[in-house]
XYZ file of C-alpha atoms in Angstrom:
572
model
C 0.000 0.000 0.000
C 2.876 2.418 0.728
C 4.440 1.721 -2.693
C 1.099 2.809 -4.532
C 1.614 5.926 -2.442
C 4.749 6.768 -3.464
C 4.173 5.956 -7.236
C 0.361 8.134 -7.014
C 2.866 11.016 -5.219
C 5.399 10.562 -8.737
C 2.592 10.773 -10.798
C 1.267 13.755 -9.127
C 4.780 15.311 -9.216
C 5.397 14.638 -13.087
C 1.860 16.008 -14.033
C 2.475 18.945 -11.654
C 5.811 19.785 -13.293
C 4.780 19.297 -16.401
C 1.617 21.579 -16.331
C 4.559 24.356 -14.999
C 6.461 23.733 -18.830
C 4.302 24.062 -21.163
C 1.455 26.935 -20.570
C -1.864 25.971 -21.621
C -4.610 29.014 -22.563
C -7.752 28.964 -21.096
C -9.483 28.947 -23.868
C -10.960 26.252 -25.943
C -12.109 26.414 -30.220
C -13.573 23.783 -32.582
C -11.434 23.473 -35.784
C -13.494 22.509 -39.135
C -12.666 21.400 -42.962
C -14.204 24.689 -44.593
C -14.824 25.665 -48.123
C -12.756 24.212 -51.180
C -10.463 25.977 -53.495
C -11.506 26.182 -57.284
C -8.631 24.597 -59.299
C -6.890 23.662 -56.290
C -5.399 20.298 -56.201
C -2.665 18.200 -54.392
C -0.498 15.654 -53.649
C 1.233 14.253 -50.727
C 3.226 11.057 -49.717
C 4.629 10.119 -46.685
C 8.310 9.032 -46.310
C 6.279 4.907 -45.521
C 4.586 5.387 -48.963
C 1.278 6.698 -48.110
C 0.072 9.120 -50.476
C -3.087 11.303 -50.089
C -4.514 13.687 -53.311
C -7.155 16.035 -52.335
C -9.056 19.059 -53.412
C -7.663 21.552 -51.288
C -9.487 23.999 -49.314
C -9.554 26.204 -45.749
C -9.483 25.063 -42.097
C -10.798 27.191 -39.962
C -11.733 27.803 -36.310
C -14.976 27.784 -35.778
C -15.023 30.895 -32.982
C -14.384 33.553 -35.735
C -14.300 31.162 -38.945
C -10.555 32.414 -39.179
C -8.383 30.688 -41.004
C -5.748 28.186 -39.964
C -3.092 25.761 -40.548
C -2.295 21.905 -40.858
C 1.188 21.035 -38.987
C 0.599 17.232 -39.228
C -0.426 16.210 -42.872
C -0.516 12.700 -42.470
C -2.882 12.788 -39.232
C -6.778 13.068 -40.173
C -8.573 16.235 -39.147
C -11.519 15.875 -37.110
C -14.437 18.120 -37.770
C -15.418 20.301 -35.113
C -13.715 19.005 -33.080
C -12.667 20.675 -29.657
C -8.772 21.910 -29.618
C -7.142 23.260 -26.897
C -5.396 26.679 -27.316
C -1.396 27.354 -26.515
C 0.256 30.513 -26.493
C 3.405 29.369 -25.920
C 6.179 26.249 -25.913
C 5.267 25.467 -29.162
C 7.985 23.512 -29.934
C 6.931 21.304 -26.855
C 3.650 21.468 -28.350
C 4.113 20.520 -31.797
C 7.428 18.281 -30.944
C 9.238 20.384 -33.235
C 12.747 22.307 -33.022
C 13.232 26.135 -32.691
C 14.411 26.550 -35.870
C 11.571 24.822 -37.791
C 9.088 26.777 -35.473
C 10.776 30.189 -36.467
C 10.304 29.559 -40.206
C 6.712 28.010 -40.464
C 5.588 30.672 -37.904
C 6.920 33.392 -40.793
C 5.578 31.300 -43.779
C 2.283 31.512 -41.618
C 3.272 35.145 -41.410
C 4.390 35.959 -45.416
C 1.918 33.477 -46.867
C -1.469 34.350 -47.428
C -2.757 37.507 -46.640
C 0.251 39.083 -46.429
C 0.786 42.267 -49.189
C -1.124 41.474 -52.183
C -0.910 37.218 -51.324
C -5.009 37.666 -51.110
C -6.267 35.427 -53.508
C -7.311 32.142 -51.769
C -4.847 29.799 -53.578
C -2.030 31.683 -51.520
C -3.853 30.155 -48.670
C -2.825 26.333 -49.902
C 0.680 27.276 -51.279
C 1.178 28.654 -47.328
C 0.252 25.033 -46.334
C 2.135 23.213 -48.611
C 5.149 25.087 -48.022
C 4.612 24.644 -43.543
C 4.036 21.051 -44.675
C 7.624 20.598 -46.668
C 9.267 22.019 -43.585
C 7.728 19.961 -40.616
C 7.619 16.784 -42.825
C 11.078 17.489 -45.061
C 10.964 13.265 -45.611
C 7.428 13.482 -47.353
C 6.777 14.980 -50.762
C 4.273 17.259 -51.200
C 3.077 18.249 -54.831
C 0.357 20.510 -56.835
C -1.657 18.696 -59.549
C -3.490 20.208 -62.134
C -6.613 17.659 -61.817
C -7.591 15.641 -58.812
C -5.030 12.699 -59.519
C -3.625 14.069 -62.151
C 0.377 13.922 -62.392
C 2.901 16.022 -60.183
C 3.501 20.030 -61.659
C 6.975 20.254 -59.927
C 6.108 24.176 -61.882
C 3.216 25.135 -61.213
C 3.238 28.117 -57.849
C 6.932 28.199 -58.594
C 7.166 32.143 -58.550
C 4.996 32.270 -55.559
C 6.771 30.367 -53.368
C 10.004 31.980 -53.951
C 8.502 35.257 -53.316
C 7.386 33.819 -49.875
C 10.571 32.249 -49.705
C 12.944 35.377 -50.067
C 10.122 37.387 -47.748
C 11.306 34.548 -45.014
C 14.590 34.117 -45.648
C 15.152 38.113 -45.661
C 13.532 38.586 -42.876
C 16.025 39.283 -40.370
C 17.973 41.265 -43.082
C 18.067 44.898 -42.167
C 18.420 47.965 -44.356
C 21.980 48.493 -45.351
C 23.487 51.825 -46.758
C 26.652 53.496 -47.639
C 28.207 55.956 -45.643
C 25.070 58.041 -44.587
C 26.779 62.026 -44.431
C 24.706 65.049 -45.821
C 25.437 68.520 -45.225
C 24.132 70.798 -43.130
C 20.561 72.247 -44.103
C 20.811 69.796 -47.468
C 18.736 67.013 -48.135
C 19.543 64.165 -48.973
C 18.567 60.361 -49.832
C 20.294 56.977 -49.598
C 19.299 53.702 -51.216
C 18.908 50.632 -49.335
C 21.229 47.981 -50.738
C 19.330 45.235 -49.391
C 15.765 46.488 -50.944
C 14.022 46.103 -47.360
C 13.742 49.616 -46.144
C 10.088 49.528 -47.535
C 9.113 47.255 -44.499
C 10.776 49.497 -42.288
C 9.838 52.967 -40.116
C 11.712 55.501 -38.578
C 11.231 55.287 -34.705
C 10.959 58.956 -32.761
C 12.916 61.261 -35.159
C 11.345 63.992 -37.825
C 14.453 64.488 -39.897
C 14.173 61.038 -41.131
C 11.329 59.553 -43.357
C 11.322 56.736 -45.464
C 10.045 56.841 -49.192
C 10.034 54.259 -50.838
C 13.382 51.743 -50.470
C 15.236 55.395 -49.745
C 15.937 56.630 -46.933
C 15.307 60.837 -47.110
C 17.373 62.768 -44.758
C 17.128 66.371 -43.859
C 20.744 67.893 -42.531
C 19.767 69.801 -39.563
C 22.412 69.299 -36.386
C 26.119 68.945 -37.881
C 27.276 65.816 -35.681
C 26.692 61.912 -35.496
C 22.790 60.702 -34.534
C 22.017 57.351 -34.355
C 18.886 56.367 -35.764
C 16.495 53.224 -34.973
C 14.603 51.658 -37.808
C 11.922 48.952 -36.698
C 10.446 46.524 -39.184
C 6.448 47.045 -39.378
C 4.330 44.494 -37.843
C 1.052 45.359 -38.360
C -0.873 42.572 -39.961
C -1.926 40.837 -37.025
C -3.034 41.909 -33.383
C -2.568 38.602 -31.983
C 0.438 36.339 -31.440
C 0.586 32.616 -33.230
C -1.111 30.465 -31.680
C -1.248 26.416 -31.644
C -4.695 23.977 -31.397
C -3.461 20.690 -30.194
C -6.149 17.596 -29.435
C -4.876 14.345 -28.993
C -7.714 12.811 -31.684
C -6.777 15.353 -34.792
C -4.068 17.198 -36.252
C -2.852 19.778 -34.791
C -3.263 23.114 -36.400
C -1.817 26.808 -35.731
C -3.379 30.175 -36.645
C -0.276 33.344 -38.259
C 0.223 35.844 -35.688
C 2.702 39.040 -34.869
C 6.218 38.238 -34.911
C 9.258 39.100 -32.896
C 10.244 42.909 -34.341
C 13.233 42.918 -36.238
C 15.243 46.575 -35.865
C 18.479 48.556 -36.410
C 20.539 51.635 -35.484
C 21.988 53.585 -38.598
C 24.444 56.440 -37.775
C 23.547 59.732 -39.941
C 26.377 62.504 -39.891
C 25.677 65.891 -40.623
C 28.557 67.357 -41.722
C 30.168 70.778 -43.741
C 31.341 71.024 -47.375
C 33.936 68.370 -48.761
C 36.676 68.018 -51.199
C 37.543 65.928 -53.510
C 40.884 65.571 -55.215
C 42.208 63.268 -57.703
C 45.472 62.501 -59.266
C 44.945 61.978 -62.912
C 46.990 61.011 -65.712
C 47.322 63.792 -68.091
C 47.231 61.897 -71.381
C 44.261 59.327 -69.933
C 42.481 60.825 -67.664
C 42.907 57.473 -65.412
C 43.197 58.291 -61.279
C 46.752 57.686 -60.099
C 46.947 55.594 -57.533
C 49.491 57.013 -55.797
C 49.633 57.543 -51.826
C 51.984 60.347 -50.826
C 51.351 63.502 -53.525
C 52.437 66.271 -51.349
C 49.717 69.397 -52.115
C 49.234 72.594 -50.118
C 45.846 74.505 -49.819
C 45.444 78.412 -49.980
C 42.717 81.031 -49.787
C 42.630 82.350 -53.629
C 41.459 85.552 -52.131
C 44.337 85.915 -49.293
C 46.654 83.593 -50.673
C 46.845 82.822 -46.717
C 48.049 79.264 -46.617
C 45.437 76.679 -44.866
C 46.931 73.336 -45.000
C 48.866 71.251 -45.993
C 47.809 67.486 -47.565
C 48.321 64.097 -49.005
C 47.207 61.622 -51.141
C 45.987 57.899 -50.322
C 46.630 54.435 -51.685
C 44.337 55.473 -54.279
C 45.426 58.662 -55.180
C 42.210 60.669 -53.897
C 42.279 63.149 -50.931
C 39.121 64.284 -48.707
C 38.926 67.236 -47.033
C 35.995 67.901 -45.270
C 33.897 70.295 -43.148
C 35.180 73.054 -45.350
C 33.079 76.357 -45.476
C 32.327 78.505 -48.540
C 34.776 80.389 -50.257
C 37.629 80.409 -53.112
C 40.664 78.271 -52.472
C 43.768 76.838 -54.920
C 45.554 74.147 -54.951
C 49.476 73.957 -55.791
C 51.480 70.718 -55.757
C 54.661 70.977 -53.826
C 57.687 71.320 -55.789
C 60.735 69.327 -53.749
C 58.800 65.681 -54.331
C 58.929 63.203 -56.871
C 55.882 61.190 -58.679
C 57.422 57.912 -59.581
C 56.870 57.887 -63.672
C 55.235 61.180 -63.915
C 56.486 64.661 -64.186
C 55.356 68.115 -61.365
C 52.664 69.962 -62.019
C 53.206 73.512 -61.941
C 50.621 75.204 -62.364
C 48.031 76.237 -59.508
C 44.381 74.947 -59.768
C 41.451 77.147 -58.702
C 37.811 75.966 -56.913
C 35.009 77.610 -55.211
C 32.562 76.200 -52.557
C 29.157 77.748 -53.564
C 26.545 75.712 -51.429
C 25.361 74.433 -54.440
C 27.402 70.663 -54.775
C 27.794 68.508 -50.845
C 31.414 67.048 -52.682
C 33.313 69.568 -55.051
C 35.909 67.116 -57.037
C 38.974 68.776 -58.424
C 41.192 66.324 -61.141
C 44.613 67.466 -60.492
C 46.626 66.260 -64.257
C 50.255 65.141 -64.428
C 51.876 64.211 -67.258
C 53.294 60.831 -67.369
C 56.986 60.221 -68.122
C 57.201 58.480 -71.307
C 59.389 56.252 -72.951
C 58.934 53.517 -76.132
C 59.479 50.021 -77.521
C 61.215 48.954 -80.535
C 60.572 46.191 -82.664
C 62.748 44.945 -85.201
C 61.768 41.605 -87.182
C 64.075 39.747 -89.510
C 64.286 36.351 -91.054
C 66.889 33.584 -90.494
C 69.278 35.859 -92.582
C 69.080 38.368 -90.610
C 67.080 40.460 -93.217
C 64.175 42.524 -92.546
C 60.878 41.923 -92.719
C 57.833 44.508 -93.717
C 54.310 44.192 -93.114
C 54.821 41.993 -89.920
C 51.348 42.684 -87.465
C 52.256 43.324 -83.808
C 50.320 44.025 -80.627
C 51.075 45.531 -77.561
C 49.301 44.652 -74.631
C 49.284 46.122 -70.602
C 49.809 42.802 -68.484
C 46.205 43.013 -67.589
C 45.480 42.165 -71.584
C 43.793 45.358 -72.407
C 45.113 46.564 -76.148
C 47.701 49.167 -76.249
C 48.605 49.996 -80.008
C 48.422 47.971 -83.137
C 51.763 48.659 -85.195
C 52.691 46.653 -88.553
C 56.679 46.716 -89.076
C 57.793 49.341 -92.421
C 60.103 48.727 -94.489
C 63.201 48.430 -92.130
C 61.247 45.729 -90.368
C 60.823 48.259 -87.462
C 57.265 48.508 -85.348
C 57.638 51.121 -83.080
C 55.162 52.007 -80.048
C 55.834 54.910 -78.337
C 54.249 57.157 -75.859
C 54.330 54.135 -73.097
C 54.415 54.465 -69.522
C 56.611 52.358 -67.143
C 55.171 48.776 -66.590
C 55.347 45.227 -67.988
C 53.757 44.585 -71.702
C 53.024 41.698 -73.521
C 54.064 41.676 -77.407
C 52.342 39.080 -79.591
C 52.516 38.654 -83.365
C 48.994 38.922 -84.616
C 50.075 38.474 -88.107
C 52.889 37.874 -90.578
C 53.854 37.956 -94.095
C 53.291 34.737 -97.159
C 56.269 32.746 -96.609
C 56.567 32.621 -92.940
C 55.395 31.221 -89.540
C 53.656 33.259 -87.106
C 55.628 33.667 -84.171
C 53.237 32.349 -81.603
C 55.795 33.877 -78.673
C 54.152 35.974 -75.915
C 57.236 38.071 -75.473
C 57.226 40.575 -71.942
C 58.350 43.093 -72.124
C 59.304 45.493 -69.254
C 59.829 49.161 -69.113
C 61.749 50.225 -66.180
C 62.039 53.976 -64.800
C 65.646 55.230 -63.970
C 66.035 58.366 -62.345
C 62.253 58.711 -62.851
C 62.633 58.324 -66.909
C 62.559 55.988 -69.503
C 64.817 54.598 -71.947
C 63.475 53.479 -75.468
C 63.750 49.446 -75.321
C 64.388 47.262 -78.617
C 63.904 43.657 -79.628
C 64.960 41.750 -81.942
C 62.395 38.562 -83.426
C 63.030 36.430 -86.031
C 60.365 34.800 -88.232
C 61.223 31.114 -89.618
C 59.735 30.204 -92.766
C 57.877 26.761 -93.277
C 60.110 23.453 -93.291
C 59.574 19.618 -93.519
C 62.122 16.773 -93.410
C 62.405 13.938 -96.334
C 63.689 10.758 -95.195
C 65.329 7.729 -97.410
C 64.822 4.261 -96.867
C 66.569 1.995 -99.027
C 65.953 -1.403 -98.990
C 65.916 -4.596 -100.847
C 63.415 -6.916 -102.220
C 63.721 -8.601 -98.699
C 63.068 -5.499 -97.369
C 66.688 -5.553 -95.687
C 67.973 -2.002 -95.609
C 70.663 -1.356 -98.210
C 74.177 0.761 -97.103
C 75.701 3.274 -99.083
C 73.503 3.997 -102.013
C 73.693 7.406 -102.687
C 71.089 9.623 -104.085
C 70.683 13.525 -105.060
C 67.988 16.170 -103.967
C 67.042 18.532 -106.787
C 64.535 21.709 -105.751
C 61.651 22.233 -108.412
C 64.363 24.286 -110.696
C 66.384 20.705 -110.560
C 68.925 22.928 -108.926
C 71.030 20.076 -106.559
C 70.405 20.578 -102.838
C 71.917 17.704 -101.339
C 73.854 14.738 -102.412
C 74.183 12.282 -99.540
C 74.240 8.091 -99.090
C 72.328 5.958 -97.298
C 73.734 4.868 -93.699
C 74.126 1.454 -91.926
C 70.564 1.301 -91.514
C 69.511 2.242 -95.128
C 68.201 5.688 -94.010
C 69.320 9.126 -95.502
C 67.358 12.202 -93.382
C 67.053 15.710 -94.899
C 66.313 18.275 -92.505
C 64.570 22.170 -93.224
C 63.354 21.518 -96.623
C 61.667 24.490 -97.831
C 57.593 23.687 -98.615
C 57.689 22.719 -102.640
C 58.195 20.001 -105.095
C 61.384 18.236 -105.092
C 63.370 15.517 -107.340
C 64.860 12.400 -105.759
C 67.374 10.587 -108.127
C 69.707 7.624 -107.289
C 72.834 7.784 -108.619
C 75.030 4.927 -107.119
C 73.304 1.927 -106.076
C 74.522 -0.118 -103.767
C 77.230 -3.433 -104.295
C 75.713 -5.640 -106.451
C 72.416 -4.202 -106.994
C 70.178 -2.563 -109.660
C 70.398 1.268 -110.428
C 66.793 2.611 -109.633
C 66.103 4.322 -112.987
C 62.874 6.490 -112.545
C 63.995 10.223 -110.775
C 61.169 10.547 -108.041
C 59.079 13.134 -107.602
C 57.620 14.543 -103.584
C 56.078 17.307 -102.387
C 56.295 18.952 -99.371
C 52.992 20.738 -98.109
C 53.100 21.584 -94.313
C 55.590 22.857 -91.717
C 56.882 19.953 -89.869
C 55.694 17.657 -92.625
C 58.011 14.346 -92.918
C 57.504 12.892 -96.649
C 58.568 9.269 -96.246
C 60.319 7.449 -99.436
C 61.121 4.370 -99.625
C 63.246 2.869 -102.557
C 63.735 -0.932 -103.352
C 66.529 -2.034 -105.090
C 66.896 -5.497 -106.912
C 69.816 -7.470 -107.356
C 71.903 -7.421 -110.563
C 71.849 -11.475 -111.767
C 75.485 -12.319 -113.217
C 75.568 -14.807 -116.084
C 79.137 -15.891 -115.847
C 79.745 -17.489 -119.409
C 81.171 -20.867 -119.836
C 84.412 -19.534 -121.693
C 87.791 -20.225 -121.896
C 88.949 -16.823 -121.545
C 90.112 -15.803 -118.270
C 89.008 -13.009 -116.210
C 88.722 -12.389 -112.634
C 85.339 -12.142 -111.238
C 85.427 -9.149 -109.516
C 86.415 -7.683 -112.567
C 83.606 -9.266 -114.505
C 81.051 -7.887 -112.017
C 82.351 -4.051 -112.251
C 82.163 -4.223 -116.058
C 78.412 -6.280 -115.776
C 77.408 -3.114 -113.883
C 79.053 -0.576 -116.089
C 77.113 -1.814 -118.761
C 73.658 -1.702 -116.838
C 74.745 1.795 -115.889
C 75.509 3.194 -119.582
């Protein structure tokens, strides 16, 4: 009897604590299947197999027929039947995580009836979307006929508007550096396109229009500004319907506001300066540049300043009035030349930023090209570009009659030089060459090249061979060009081979002249051609042997003799 105590005391202790977890409203609703929705049709299949297709329509709660949402959708709903009402622990609740309860509450929240999402089948894409998210194993799908087969398409664009509204919605208004001047107005774009959801919390010099933020320079200084997402399409809070005989359903409520601080600076006139290149126009990124500031009016000096990594200085807080710039004289500009001359601006009220281009001429120097052949003559009409190491295009030059491209007015650096064409006759020089102008005592020397162009060769190679086809020794053969003038004369080697190297492209002549020991003189002169650079024309020559017919005579002769004159005979 004691035992049953203790374990009715346990019971009573578990039920106690866990009433204290999860809060339970008072109140109590009936949840119903309502009306369909025309054209509405789905699919859905359950990570076992099951699978379900359905005309969709609404659930709703019967106290105020407002609508709500599935959270189990393989459990059957039962019609009116009597839910009770949480306002909290809904992950207890629902036996879900934090994170999956964050983003169905804001699909609940972005889904239908949010903006313009008013139409009724927003209601069922809001569903189906909560569904693929508490149930990620099933597979959920709109049809276009009760039954009919899976549109993987069809809601596409809607749910990746509800999509980026959820997934953006911690994502807070982002600017660039927010400064007007004082008694200016000005506005800044949002860079994240959210500031529409947004309002300005307890200040009147900021409003927002639009995705811009419109700012009104009143108190120079630094204000920080709070910007609070709106929240105003529901009054109440999400809340869950959980009975232990149906699904369990929740109703889209507020949400958690999402805000920011923005710092606004009100400040005086700025300046602007930028090193230029004189000849491009291009900043000069150049820390260092050494310029002093006067009144033009006075010509009292104000201050003294320098240039950043990228070659821009800002001044700011200046007031109205007529100043001049001079560059300092005892510095130097690494590849460019002083500026002398004094540069005059005015501050009018009119412009927040008044940019001045400050010019220097760049010192210059050039690049010589000079393009021969193997012979060391020159070439004309040879193509060449010059290109910055980056690849952009500097010049286009073709070589005159001295075989000379020249590019000048070039700027220190590293270049590439390519051959973009050549003349009939030659190879292109596929070569990227670098080429590097270097400054000495801040100037430039004119650099030269020198590029040969090869013209087009093949090789010919002899094999000489019997009928066997065992290679035949010394036989010796002539190359003729296509004027029959002799180019090489040469014999065949241990291994019946003879190799001619850088053979112009053209027709030759192949004639054998001494055939080997004991063997036939080839009689026909043979004819190749070569076509191609690198091109290897292959010939191979058979030779037969020379049958002696010793007669049966009296007179003697030695046999090597009678051999030589056999042969001298065949040869005549």
């Amino acid at each position: 009897m004691k035992g049953g105590k203790f374990i009715k005391k346990i019971i009573f202790i578990v039920v106690v604590f866990m009433i204290g977890v999860i809060s339970v409203d008072a109140r109590v609703d009936k949840i119903y299947s309502a009306e369909k929705i025309d054209g509405m049709y789905i699919r859905k299949i359950s990570n076992s197999g099951k699978e379900v297709t359905r005309h969709g329509g609404f659930i709703r709660r019967v106290s105020d027929n407002q609508f709500v949402y599935c959270v189990e959708p393989f459990v059957d709903l039962v019609n009116n039947h009597t839910y009770d009402i949480y306002d909290s622990n809904y992950t207890a609740i629902l036996n879900i995580t934090d994170e999956i309860w964050n983003r169905i509450s804001l699909i609940a929240y972005y889904g239908y009836q949010y903006g313009n999402h008013t139409e009724d089948y927003w209601y069922y894409i809001t569903q189906i979307m909560i569904w693929r998210t508490v149930y990620p194993e099933g597979e959920f799908y709109f049809t276009d006929t009760l039954g009919g087969d899976n549109n993987i398409n069809k809601y596409a664009k809607e749910i990746a508007e509800i999509e980026s509204l959820v997934n953006n919605h911690y994502l807070t208004p982002e600017f660039e550096e927010i400064k007007v001047n004082q008694g200016d107005t000005k506005r800044f774009v949002d860079k994240n396109n959210v500031l529409s959801m947004y309002e300005v919390i307890d200040n009147t010099n900021v409003v927002i229009e639009g995705n811009e933020l419109v700012i009104n320079g009143e108190n120079i200084g630094i204000e920080n500004i709070e910007l609070r997402k709106n929240n105003d399409i529901y009054e109440e809070q999400p809340l869950v319907y959980s009975s232990d005989d149906s699904q369990k359903v929740l109703s889209a409520g507020y949400i958690e506001p999402v805000s920011c601080m923005i710092n606004i600076e009100v400040i005086g006139y700025t300046l602007k300066i930028i090193k230029v290149d004189a000849l491009t126009g291009d900043t000069l990124k150049m820390a260092g540049i050494k310029f002093n500031i006067y009144d033009a009016n006075t010509n009292e000096f104000i201050m003294e300043v320098m240039t950043d990594d990228n070659g821009e200085i800002i001044i700011d807080n200046l007031s109205k009035g007529s100043y001049k710039i001079k560059e300092i004289d005892n510095q130097e500009i690494p590849g460019y030349e002083i500026n002398e001359k004094e540069i005059y601006f005015e501050i009018t009220g009119e412009e927040e930023i008044i940019t001045v281009e400050f010019p220097n001429n760049p010192v210059l120097g050039a690049l010589k090209v000079l393009k021969v052949n193997e012979d060391g003559n020159s070439l004309a009409g040879v193509t060449f570009g010059l290109y910055q190491s980056d690849g952009a295009l500097v010049d286009i030059v073709v070589t005159d009659e001295s075989g000379i491209a020249l590019f000048e007015n070039l700027q220190a650096g590293t270049y590439q030089l390519k051959e973009l064409a050549t003349i009939d006759g030659y190879l292109l020089d596929e070569t990227v060459h670098e080429i590097e102008l270097k400054l000495e005592n801040n100037k430039l020397e004119t650099v030269t090249i020198k590029l040969v162009n090869y013209q087009p060769k093949g090789s010919l190679e002899i094999i000489k061979v019997d009928t066997n086809n065992n290679p035949l020794p010394e036989t010796e053969f002539v190359l003729y060009d296509s004027n029959r003038k002799e180019i090489k004369k040469a014999k065949t080697n241990s291994e019946g081979k003879i190799i001619v190297d850088n053979l112009l492209l053209g027709k030759y002549y192949l004639e054998e002249i001494t055939p080997a020991d004991g063997y036939k003189l080839l009689d026909d002169i043979i004819e190749f051609e070569i076509n191609n650079n690198k091109e290897v024309i292959t010939i191979t020559v058979t030779n037969e042997k020379i049958d002696i017919d010793i007669p049966d005579t009296e007179i003697s002769m030695n046999i090597d003799d009678y051999i030589l004159e056999k042969r001298k005979n065949l040869l005549k």
